[in-house]
Amino acid sequence: CFLSLQKREISNFDYLMYLNTLAGRSYNDYMQYPVFPWVLADYHSETLNLSNPHTFRDLSKPMGAQTAERKQKFIQRFNEVEKNLPAQCHYCTHYSSAIIVASYLVRIEPFTQTFCSLQGGSFDVADRMFHSVKSTWESASRDNMSDVRELIPEFFYLPEFLTNANHFELGCMQDGTVLGDVQLPPWADGDPHKFILLHRQALESDYVSAHLHCWIDLIFGHKQHGSAAVEAVNTYHPYFYGNKTDLNNIKDPLIKSTILGFISNFGQIPKQV
């Protein structure tokens, strides 16, 4: 499959889906949903320049290390573990989880009901809902220390999830904005189909093709755990690594239930491929 990718016989999208499947990710499991990368860093320009390297996200770094300042904060967290955290890691949240998937797809069923169920029966506070591609990128790459989310496959083929065609009452933000359709970057001209088209072109671009292996190393490969992960600022809470937590040897039912709940709510590292 990798040789087919090198020869341009399959797309980057198809290759990522193949890797997700090998790693145990599935559309049938929100907790292990297929994970795709943010590929762009430009959500403000009027036109999208796919020949400019600065248009793209740094695929060699996890979302928590996209800026030098944020990277340093996570390194500091890792080094100060004994004072503040029960386990040594850079991130206590995950890049893919049931709530992240449902929040992205909240405007279409059955994900609307799934999201509400995960939220205790109702929508979340409007300001925390997925409402803007640009603000979500800024949160995950720069602003929010609890947010290191990646994307899902639908960002590259399904324009419908970006529109509130079912007219759900998603609430009103503090600035008075009523939530409806997802706010798109200027280069999409307010058109979800154009956004998907350009976003897919970005995924299949020469730049991403040349650097995608770096991201694959972080998510599915040798930088997923161990010393390589520490060096790459890419370690997560131990509970996220399902193969490292032997639940059969945990006798306390409360502790076992807590671990299972943690994994269910916050995500799981893909199997290494």
PDB file of C-alpha atoms in Angstrom:
ATOM      1  CA  CYS A   1       0.000   0.000   0.000  1.00  0.00           C
ATOM      2  CA  PHE A   2       2.883   2.361   0.821  1.00  0.00           C
ATOM      3  CA  LEU A   3       4.492   1.641  -2.558  1.00  0.00           C
ATOM      4  CA  SER A   4       1.153   2.430  -4.226  1.00  0.00           C
ATOM      5  CA  LEU A   5       1.133   5.751  -2.364  1.00  0.00           C
ATOM      6  CA  GLN A   6       4.654   6.575  -3.527  1.00  0.00           C
ATOM      7  CA  LYS A   7       3.666   5.809  -7.111  1.00  0.00           C
ATOM      8  CA  ARG A   8       0.528   7.990  -6.748  1.00  0.00           C
ATOM      9  CA  GLU A   9      -1.652   4.963  -7.415  1.00  0.00           C
ATOM     10  CA  ILE A  10      -3.805   5.692  -4.361  1.00  0.00           C
ATOM     11  CA  SER A  11      -4.748   8.990  -2.718  1.00  0.00           C
ATOM     12  CA  ASN A  12      -3.531  10.268   0.640  1.00  0.00           C
ATOM     13  CA  PHE A  13      -7.129   9.960   1.842  1.00  0.00           C
ATOM     14  CA  ASP A  14      -7.307   6.270   0.900  1.00  0.00           C
ATOM     15  CA  TYR A  15      -3.923   5.584   2.492  1.00  0.00           C
ATOM     16  CA  LEU A  16      -4.999   7.211   5.767  1.00  0.00           C
ATOM     17  CA  MET A  17      -8.209   5.190   5.795  1.00  0.00           C
ATOM     18  CA  TYR A  18      -6.147   2.040   5.228  1.00  0.00           C
ATOM     19  CA  LEU A  19      -3.881   2.882   8.174  1.00  0.00           C
ATOM     20  CA  ASN A  20      -6.859   3.673  10.409  1.00  0.00           C
ATOM     21  CA  THR A  21      -8.356   0.286   9.605  1.00  0.00           C
ATOM     22  CA  LEU A  22      -5.070  -1.498  10.340  1.00  0.00           C
ATOM     23  CA  ALA A  23      -4.891   0.362  13.646  1.00  0.00           C
ATOM     24  CA  GLY A  24      -8.350  -0.786  14.699  1.00  0.00           C
ATOM     25  CA  ARG A  25     -10.193   2.465  14.020  1.00  0.00           C
ATOM     26  CA  SER A  26     -13.737   2.178  12.735  1.00  0.00           C
ATOM     27  CA  TYR A  27     -16.790   4.273  11.836  1.00  0.00           C
ATOM     28  CA  ASN A  28     -18.712   1.843  14.067  1.00  0.00           C
ATOM     29  CA  ASP A  29     -16.909   2.935  17.243  1.00  0.00           C
ATOM     30  CA  TYR A  30     -17.024   6.583  18.301  1.00  0.00           C
ATOM     31  CA  MET A  31     -14.262   5.909  20.833  1.00  0.00           C
ATOM     32  CA  GLN A  32     -11.962   4.617  18.080  1.00  0.00           C
ATOM     33  CA  TYR A  33     -13.202   6.642  15.139  1.00  0.00           C
ATOM     34  CA  PRO A  34     -10.847   7.173  12.172  1.00  0.00           C
ATOM     35  CA  VAL A  35      -8.480  10.056  12.882  1.00  0.00           C
ATOM     36  CA  PHE A  36      -7.249  12.464  10.203  1.00  0.00           C
ATOM     37  CA  PRO A  37      -4.791  15.368  10.499  1.00  0.00           C
ATOM     38  CA  TRP A  38      -5.289  19.063  10.390  1.00  0.00           C
ATOM     39  CA  VAL A  39      -3.393  19.820   7.177  1.00  0.00           C
ATOM     40  CA  LEU A  40      -3.856  23.590   6.891  1.00  0.00           C
ATOM     41  CA  ALA A  41      -2.854  26.507   9.090  1.00  0.00           C
ATOM     42  CA  ASP A  42      -4.411  29.228   6.911  1.00  0.00           C
ATOM     43  CA  TYR A  43      -8.023  29.923   7.815  1.00  0.00           C
ATOM     44  CA  HIS A  44      -7.916  33.685   7.284  1.00  0.00           C
ATOM     45  CA  SER A  45      -6.815  34.349   3.680  1.00  0.00           C
ATOM     46  CA  GLU A  46      -9.240  35.252   0.906  1.00  0.00           C
ATOM     47  CA  THR A  47      -7.605  32.695  -1.391  1.00  0.00           C
ATOM     48  CA  LEU A  48      -5.838  29.451  -0.536  1.00  0.00           C
ATOM     49  CA  ASN A  49      -2.290  29.152  -1.850  1.00  0.00           C
ATOM     50  CA  LEU A  50      -1.346  25.475  -1.883  1.00  0.00           C
ATOM     51  CA  SER A  51       2.107  26.245  -3.289  1.00  0.00           C
ATOM     52  CA  ASN A  52       3.108  28.136  -0.126  1.00  0.00           C
ATOM     53  CA  PRO A  53       4.526  25.945   2.682  1.00  0.00           C
ATOM     54  CA  HIS A  54       3.275  28.451   5.281  1.00  0.00           C
ATOM     55  CA  THR A  55      -0.272  27.572   4.267  1.00  0.00           C
ATOM     56  CA  PHE A  56       0.140  24.188   5.932  1.00  0.00           C
ATOM     57  CA  ARG A  57       0.242  22.841   9.450  1.00  0.00           C
ATOM     58  CA  ASP A  58       3.575  21.403  10.635  1.00  0.00           C
ATOM     59  CA  LEU A  59       2.892  17.690  10.190  1.00  0.00           C
ATOM     60  CA  SER A  60       6.064  16.718  12.031  1.00  0.00           C
ATOM     61  CA  LYS A  61       4.653  17.999  15.327  1.00  0.00           C
ATOM     62  CA  PRO A  62       1.573  17.006  17.350  1.00  0.00           C
ATOM     63  CA  MET A  63      -1.136  19.617  17.860  1.00  0.00           C
ATOM     64  CA  GLY A  64       0.258  20.479  21.271  1.00  0.00           C
ATOM     65  CA  ALA A  65       3.565  21.568  19.761  1.00  0.00           C
ATOM     66  CA  GLN A  66       2.400  23.713  16.847  1.00  0.00           C
ATOM     67  CA  THR A  67       3.700  26.870  18.547  1.00  0.00           C
ATOM     68  CA  ALA A  68       6.968  27.169  20.474  1.00  0.00           C
ATOM     69  CA  GLU A  69       5.261  28.745  23.494  1.00  0.00           C
ATOM     70  CA  ARG A  70       2.629  26.030  23.799  1.00  0.00           C
ATOM     71  CA  LYS A  71       5.181  23.279  23.236  1.00  0.00           C
ATOM     72  CA  GLN A  72       7.260  24.614  26.113  1.00  0.00           C
ATOM     73  CA  LYS A  73       4.261  24.617  28.432  1.00  0.00           C
ATOM     74  CA  PHE A  74       3.581  20.955  27.722  1.00  0.00           C
ATOM     75  CA  ILE A  75       7.258  20.082  28.222  1.00  0.00           C
ATOM     76  CA  GLN A  76       7.115  21.885  31.559  1.00  0.00           C
ATOM     77  CA  ARG A  77       4.021  19.859  32.504  1.00  0.00           C
ATOM     78  CA  PHE A  78       5.863  16.650  31.644  1.00  0.00           C
ATOM     79  CA  ASN A  79       8.875  17.647  33.746  1.00  0.00           C
ATOM     80  CA  GLU A  80       6.830  18.745  36.770  1.00  0.00           C
ATOM     81  CA  VAL A  81       4.710  15.609  36.907  1.00  0.00           C
ATOM     82  CA  GLU A  82       5.516  14.664  40.493  1.00  0.00           C
ATOM     83  CA  LYS A  83       4.131  17.951  41.796  1.00  0.00           C
ATOM     84  CA  ASN A  84       0.893  18.211  39.877  1.00  0.00           C
ATOM     85  CA  LEU A  85      -0.113  15.072  37.949  1.00  0.00           C
ATOM     86  CA  PRO A  86      -0.639  11.395  38.840  1.00  0.00           C
ATOM     87  CA  ALA A  87       1.153  10.235  35.686  1.00  0.00           C
ATOM     88  CA  GLN A  88       3.988  11.594  33.559  1.00  0.00           C
ATOM     89  CA  CYS A  89       2.686  12.801  30.204  1.00  0.00           C
ATOM     90  CA  HIS A  90       2.444  15.873  28.028  1.00  0.00           C
ATOM     91  CA  TYR A  91      -1.315  15.663  27.415  1.00  0.00           C
ATOM     92  CA  CYS A  92      -4.178  14.702  29.707  1.00  0.00           C
ATOM     93  CA  THR A  93      -6.682  15.011  26.872  1.00  0.00           C
ATOM     94  CA  HIS A  94      -6.727  13.162  23.569  1.00  0.00           C
ATOM     95  CA  TYR A  95      -6.801  14.080  19.892  1.00  0.00           C
ATOM     96  CA  SER A  96      -9.764  11.781  19.143  1.00  0.00           C
ATOM     97  CA  SER A  97     -12.700  10.757  21.321  1.00  0.00           C
ATOM     98  CA  ALA A  98     -16.421  10.061  21.144  1.00  0.00           C
ATOM     99  CA  ILE A  99     -17.292  13.601  22.216  1.00  0.00           C
ATOM    100  CA  ILE A 100     -14.902  15.160  19.672  1.00  0.00           C
ATOM    101  CA  VAL A 101     -16.419  13.086  16.861  1.00  0.00           C
ATOM    102  CA  ALA A 102     -19.987  13.851  17.939  1.00  0.00           C
ATOM    103  CA  SER A 103     -19.211  17.553  18.361  1.00  0.00           C
ATOM    104  CA  TYR A 104     -17.891  17.815  14.798  1.00  0.00           C
ATOM    105  CA  LEU A 105     -20.942  15.983  13.402  1.00  0.00           C
ATOM    106  CA  VAL A 106     -23.560  17.397  15.782  1.00  0.00           C
ATOM    107  CA  ARG A 107     -25.615  18.984  12.967  1.00  0.00           C
ATOM    108  CA  ILE A 108     -26.506  15.626  11.374  1.00  0.00           C
ATOM    109  CA  GLU A 109     -28.197  12.554  12.792  1.00  0.00           C
ATOM    110  CA  PRO A 110     -27.543  10.182  14.447  1.00  0.00           C
ATOM    111  CA  PHE A 111     -24.666  12.248  15.819  1.00  0.00           C
ATOM    112  CA  THR A 112     -27.001  14.929  17.169  1.00  0.00           C
ATOM    113  CA  GLN A 113     -28.584  12.471  19.572  1.00  0.00           C
ATOM    114  CA  THR A 114     -25.206  10.924  20.361  1.00  0.00           C
ATOM    115  CA  PHE A 115     -23.778  14.305  21.284  1.00  0.00           C
ATOM    116  CA  CYS A 116     -26.753  15.184  23.482  1.00  0.00           C
ATOM    117  CA  SER A 117     -26.536  11.795  25.171  1.00  0.00           C
ATOM    118  CA  LEU A 118     -22.842  12.319  25.939  1.00  0.00           C
ATOM    119  CA  GLN A 119     -23.668  15.792  27.270  1.00  0.00           C
ATOM    120  CA  GLY A 120     -26.326  14.510  29.660  1.00  0.00           C
ATOM    121  CA  GLY A 121     -29.342  15.037  27.423  1.00  0.00           C
ATOM    122  CA  SER A 122     -28.828  18.479  25.902  1.00  0.00           C
ATOM    123  CA  PHE A 123     -26.493  20.539  23.749  1.00  0.00           C
ATOM    124  CA  ASP A 124     -23.365  22.017  25.290  1.00  0.00           C
ATOM    125  CA  VAL A 125     -22.913  25.690  26.137  1.00  0.00           C
ATOM    126  CA  ALA A 126     -22.973  27.477  22.766  1.00  0.00           C
ATOM    127  CA  ASP A 127     -19.471  28.956  23.113  1.00  0.00           C
ATOM    128  CA  ARG A 128     -18.042  25.436  23.471  1.00  0.00           C
ATOM    129  CA  MET A 129     -19.887  24.000  20.455  1.00  0.00           C
ATOM    130  CA  PHE A 130     -18.159  23.458  17.115  1.00  0.00           C
ATOM    131  CA  HIS A 131     -19.153  26.621  15.260  1.00  0.00           C
ATOM    132  CA  SER A 132     -16.090  27.824  13.332  1.00  0.00           C
ATOM    133  CA  VAL A 133     -13.271  26.010  11.526  1.00  0.00           C
ATOM    134  CA  LYS A 134     -10.871  28.892  12.223  1.00  0.00           C
ATOM    135  CA  SER A 135     -11.618  29.154  15.942  1.00  0.00           C
ATOM    136  CA  THR A 136     -11.413  25.370  16.339  1.00  0.00           C
ATOM    137  CA  TRP A 137      -7.976  25.355  14.704  1.00  0.00           C
ATOM    138  CA  GLU A 138      -6.831  28.201  16.956  1.00  0.00           C
ATOM    139  CA  SER A 139      -8.100  26.391  20.041  1.00  0.00           C
ATOM    140  CA  ALA A 140      -6.497  23.054  19.136  1.00  0.00           C
ATOM    141  CA  SER A 141      -3.187  24.450  17.888  1.00  0.00           C
ATOM    142  CA  ARG A 142      -2.593  27.470  20.106  1.00  0.00           C
ATOM    143  CA  ASP A 143      -5.081  28.754  22.656  1.00  0.00           C
ATOM    144  CA  ASN A 144      -6.512  25.915  24.757  1.00  0.00           C
ATOM    145  CA  MET A 145      -4.211  23.690  26.819  1.00  0.00           C
ATOM    146  CA  SER A 146      -7.006  21.127  27.108  1.00  0.00           C
ATOM    147  CA  ASP A 147      -7.580  20.923  23.358  1.00  0.00           C
ATOM    148  CA  VAL A 148      -5.276  18.940  21.062  1.00  0.00           C
ATOM    149  CA  ARG A 149      -7.961  17.500  18.777  1.00  0.00           C
ATOM    150  CA  GLU A 150      -7.274  16.334  15.240  1.00  0.00           C
ATOM    151  CA  LEU A 151      -9.868  15.945  12.465  1.00  0.00           C
ATOM    152  CA  ILE A 152     -12.155  13.209  11.165  1.00  0.00           C
ATOM    153  CA  PRO A 153     -12.512  11.917   7.571  1.00  0.00           C
ATOM    154  CA  GLU A 154     -15.728  13.864   6.960  1.00  0.00           C
ATOM    155  CA  PHE A 155     -13.736  17.108   6.741  1.00  0.00           C
ATOM    156  CA  PHE A 156     -12.501  15.873   3.374  1.00  0.00           C
ATOM    157  CA  TYR A 157     -15.682  14.603   1.716  1.00  0.00           C
ATOM    158  CA  LEU A 158     -18.945  15.540   3.506  1.00  0.00           C
ATOM    159  CA  PRO A 159     -20.131  19.169   3.129  1.00  0.00           C
ATOM    160  CA  GLU A 160     -23.480  18.371   4.789  1.00  0.00           C
ATOM    161  CA  PHE A 161     -22.003  18.203   8.288  1.00  0.00           C
ATOM    162  CA  LEU A 162     -21.121  21.900   8.050  1.00  0.00           C
ATOM    163  CA  THR A 163     -24.724  23.064   7.622  1.00  0.00           C
ATOM    164  CA  ASN A 164     -27.583  23.095  10.103  1.00  0.00           C
ATOM    165  CA  ALA A 165     -30.099  21.774   7.573  1.00  0.00           C
ATOM    166  CA  ASN A 166     -32.219  20.276  10.359  1.00  0.00           C
ATOM    167  CA  HIS A 167     -32.544  23.688  12.039  1.00  0.00           C
ATOM    168  CA  PHE A 168     -31.467  22.493  15.460  1.00  0.00           C
ATOM    169  CA  GLU A 169     -31.556  25.175  18.165  1.00  0.00           C
ATOM    170  CA  LEU A 170     -27.896  25.065  19.119  1.00  0.00           C
ATOM    171  CA  GLY A 171     -27.980  28.138  21.313  1.00  0.00           C
ATOM    172  CA  CYS A 172     -26.531  31.624  21.311  1.00  0.00           C
ATOM    173  CA  MET A 173     -22.949  32.597  22.085  1.00  0.00           C
ATOM    174  CA  GLN A 174     -21.981  35.284  24.592  1.00  0.00           C
ATOM    175  CA  ASP A 175     -21.315  37.774  21.806  1.00  0.00           C
ATOM    176  CA  GLY A 176     -24.873  37.331  20.557  1.00  0.00           C
ATOM    177  CA  THR A 177     -24.089  35.014  17.644  1.00  0.00           C
ATOM    178  CA  VAL A 178     -26.813  32.435  17.073  1.00  0.00           C
ATOM    179  CA  LEU A 179     -25.309  29.051  16.206  1.00  0.00           C
ATOM    180  CA  GLY A 180     -26.344  27.670  12.830  1.00  0.00           C
ATOM    181  CA  ASP A 181     -24.073  26.645   9.974  1.00  0.00           C
ATOM    182  CA  VAL A 182     -20.365  26.256  10.713  1.00  0.00           C
ATOM    183  CA  GLN A 183     -18.401  29.417   9.950  1.00  0.00           C
ATOM    184  CA  LEU A 184     -15.984  28.718   7.110  1.00  0.00           C
ATOM    185  CA  PRO A 185     -12.636  30.332   6.182  1.00  0.00           C
ATOM    186  CA  PRO A 186     -12.808  33.305   3.760  1.00  0.00           C
ATOM    187  CA  TRP A 187     -11.292  31.203   0.967  1.00  0.00           C
ATOM    188  CA  ALA A 188     -14.384  28.955   1.024  1.00  0.00           C
ATOM    189  CA  ASP A 189     -16.708  31.889   0.173  1.00  0.00           C
ATOM    190  CA  GLY A 190     -19.313  30.570   2.605  1.00  0.00           C
ATOM    191  CA  ASP A 191     -19.798  27.457   0.466  1.00  0.00           C
ATOM    192  CA  PRO A 192     -19.398  24.075   2.273  1.00  0.00           C
ATOM    193  CA  HIS A 193     -18.866  22.289  -1.052  1.00  0.00           C
ATOM    194  CA  LYS A 194     -16.008  24.652  -1.935  1.00  0.00           C
ATOM    195  CA  PHE A 195     -14.510  24.174   1.520  1.00  0.00           C
ATOM    196  CA  ILE A 196     -14.528  20.388   1.115  1.00  0.00           C
ATOM    197  CA  LEU A 197     -13.130  20.624  -2.413  1.00  0.00           C
ATOM    198  CA  LEU A 198     -10.209  22.863  -1.420  1.00  0.00           C
ATOM    199  CA  HIS A 199      -9.600  20.985   1.830  1.00  0.00           C
ATOM    200  CA  ARG A 200      -9.376  17.701  -0.082  1.00  0.00           C
ATOM    201  CA  GLN A 201      -7.021  19.338  -2.604  1.00  0.00           C
ATOM    202  CA  ALA A 202      -4.855  20.400   0.332  1.00  0.00           C
ATOM    203  CA  LEU A 203      -4.780  16.829   1.654  1.00  0.00           C
ATOM    204  CA  GLU A 204      -3.694  15.552  -1.758  1.00  0.00           C
ATOM    205  CA  SER A 205      -1.202  18.382  -2.373  1.00  0.00           C
ATOM    206  CA  ASP A 206       2.501  17.873  -3.000  1.00  0.00           C
ATOM    207  CA  TYR A 207       3.379  19.431   0.367  1.00  0.00           C
ATOM    208  CA  VAL A 208       1.181  17.066   2.370  1.00  0.00           C
ATOM    209  CA  SER A 209       2.299  14.087   0.275  1.00  0.00           C
ATOM    210  CA  ALA A 210       5.910  14.929   1.124  1.00  0.00           C
ATOM    211  CA  HIS A 211       5.293  15.354   4.865  1.00  0.00           C
ATOM    212  CA  LEU A 212       2.383  13.084   5.740  1.00  0.00           C
ATOM    213  CA  HIS A 213       4.707  10.306   6.900  1.00  0.00           C
ATOM    214  CA  CYS A 214       5.815  12.557   9.773  1.00  0.00           C
ATOM    215  CA  TRP A 215       2.262  12.751  11.117  1.00  0.00           C
ATOM    216  CA  ILE A 216       1.781   9.015  10.592  1.00  0.00           C
ATOM    217  CA  ASP A 217       4.861   8.384  12.778  1.00  0.00           C
ATOM    218  CA  LEU A 218       3.212  10.397  15.577  1.00  0.00           C
ATOM    219  CA  ILE A 219      -0.219   8.778  15.416  1.00  0.00           C
ATOM    220  CA  PHE A 220       0.394   5.238  14.159  1.00  0.00           C
ATOM    221  CA  GLY A 221       4.163   4.731  14.190  1.00  0.00           C
ATOM    222  CA  HIS A 222       7.336   4.745  16.253  1.00  0.00           C
ATOM    223  CA  LYS A 223       6.788   8.182  17.816  1.00  0.00           C
ATOM    224  CA  GLN A 224       3.539   7.001  19.344  1.00  0.00           C
ATOM    225  CA  HIS A 225       5.129   5.988  22.664  1.00  0.00           C
ATOM    226  CA  GLY A 226       8.462   5.476  24.376  1.00  0.00           C
ATOM    227  CA  SER A 227      11.522   7.716  24.198  1.00  0.00           C
ATOM    228  CA  ALA A 228      10.729   8.796  20.628  1.00  0.00           C
ATOM    229  CA  ALA A 229       7.336  10.064  21.793  1.00  0.00           C
ATOM    230  CA  VAL A 230       8.903  11.961  24.696  1.00  0.00           C
ATOM    231  CA  GLU A 231      11.370  13.618  22.337  1.00  0.00           C
ATOM    232  CA  ALA A 232       8.546  14.515  19.947  1.00  0.00           C
ATOM    233  CA  VAL A 233       6.406  15.982  22.799  1.00  0.00           C
ATOM    234  CA  ASN A 234       3.825  13.323  22.002  1.00  0.00           C
ATOM    235  CA  THR A 235       2.973  11.427  25.199  1.00  0.00           C
ATOM    236  CA  TYR A 236      -0.532  11.035  26.608  1.00  0.00           C
ATOM    237  CA  HIS A 237      -2.063   9.868  29.860  1.00  0.00           C
ATOM    238  CA  PRO A 238      -1.273   6.141  30.397  1.00  0.00           C
ATOM    239  CA  TYR A 239      -4.978   5.254  30.347  1.00  0.00           C
ATOM    240  CA  PHE A 240      -5.111   6.294  26.674  1.00  0.00           C
ATOM    241  CA  TYR A 241      -2.745   3.446  25.807  1.00  0.00           C
ATOM    242  CA  GLY A 242      -5.168   0.529  25.960  1.00  0.00           C
ATOM    243  CA  ASN A 243      -2.501  -2.160  25.605  1.00  0.00           C
ATOM    244  CA  LYS A 244      -0.588  -0.796  28.601  1.00  0.00           C
ATOM    245  CA  THR A 245      -3.458  -1.042  31.062  1.00  0.00           C
ATOM    246  CA  ASP A 246      -4.168  -4.636  32.105  1.00  0.00           C
ATOM    247  CA  LEU A 247      -7.687  -4.389  33.497  1.00  0.00           C
ATOM    248  CA  ASN A 248      -7.724  -8.101  34.376  1.00  0.00           C
ATOM    249  CA  ASN A 249      -5.136  -7.499  37.093  1.00  0.00           C
ATOM    250  CA  ILE A 250      -7.088  -4.632  38.687  1.00  0.00           C
ATOM    251  CA  LYS A 251      -9.163  -6.079  41.534  1.00  0.00           C
ATOM    252  CA  ASP A 252     -10.810  -2.899  42.810  1.00  0.00           C
ATOM    253  CA  PRO A 253     -14.073  -2.519  40.829  1.00  0.00           C
ATOM    254  CA  LEU A 254     -14.155   1.230  41.430  1.00  0.00           C
ATOM    255  CA  ILE A 255     -10.678   1.733  39.975  1.00  0.00           C
ATOM    256  CA  LYS A 256     -11.494  -0.527  37.019  1.00  0.00           C
ATOM    257  CA  SER A 257     -14.733   1.391  36.381  1.00  0.00           C
ATOM    258  CA  THR A 258     -12.877   4.696  36.585  1.00  0.00           C
ATOM    259  CA  ILE A 259     -10.284   3.567  34.034  1.00  0.00           C
ATOM    260  CA  LEU A 260     -12.950   2.269  31.644  1.00  0.00           C
ATOM    261  CA  GLY A 261     -14.880   5.521  31.981  1.00  0.00           C
ATOM    262  CA  PHE A 262     -11.725   7.529  31.333  1.00  0.00           C
ATOM    263  CA  ILE A 263     -10.984   5.593  28.154  1.00  0.00           C
ATOM    264  CA  SER A 264     -14.602   5.786  26.985  1.00  0.00           C
ATOM    265  CA  ASN A 265     -14.858   9.534  27.499  1.00  0.00           C
ATOM    266  CA  PHE A 266     -11.431  10.754  26.524  1.00  0.00           C
ATOM    267  CA  GLY A 267     -10.162   8.478  23.758  1.00  0.00           C
ATOM    268  CA  GLN A 268      -7.697   5.755  22.910  1.00  0.00           C
ATOM    269  CA  ILE A 269      -4.333   5.669  21.142  1.00  0.00           C
ATOM    270  CA  PRO A 270      -4.562   3.669  17.874  1.00  0.00           C
ATOM    271  CA  LYS A 271      -2.811   0.327  17.676  1.00  0.00           C
ATOM    272  CA  GLN A 272       0.749   0.771  16.466  1.00  0.00           C
ATOM    273  CA  VAL A 273       1.194  -0.298  12.836  1.00  0.00           C
TER     274      VAL A 273
END
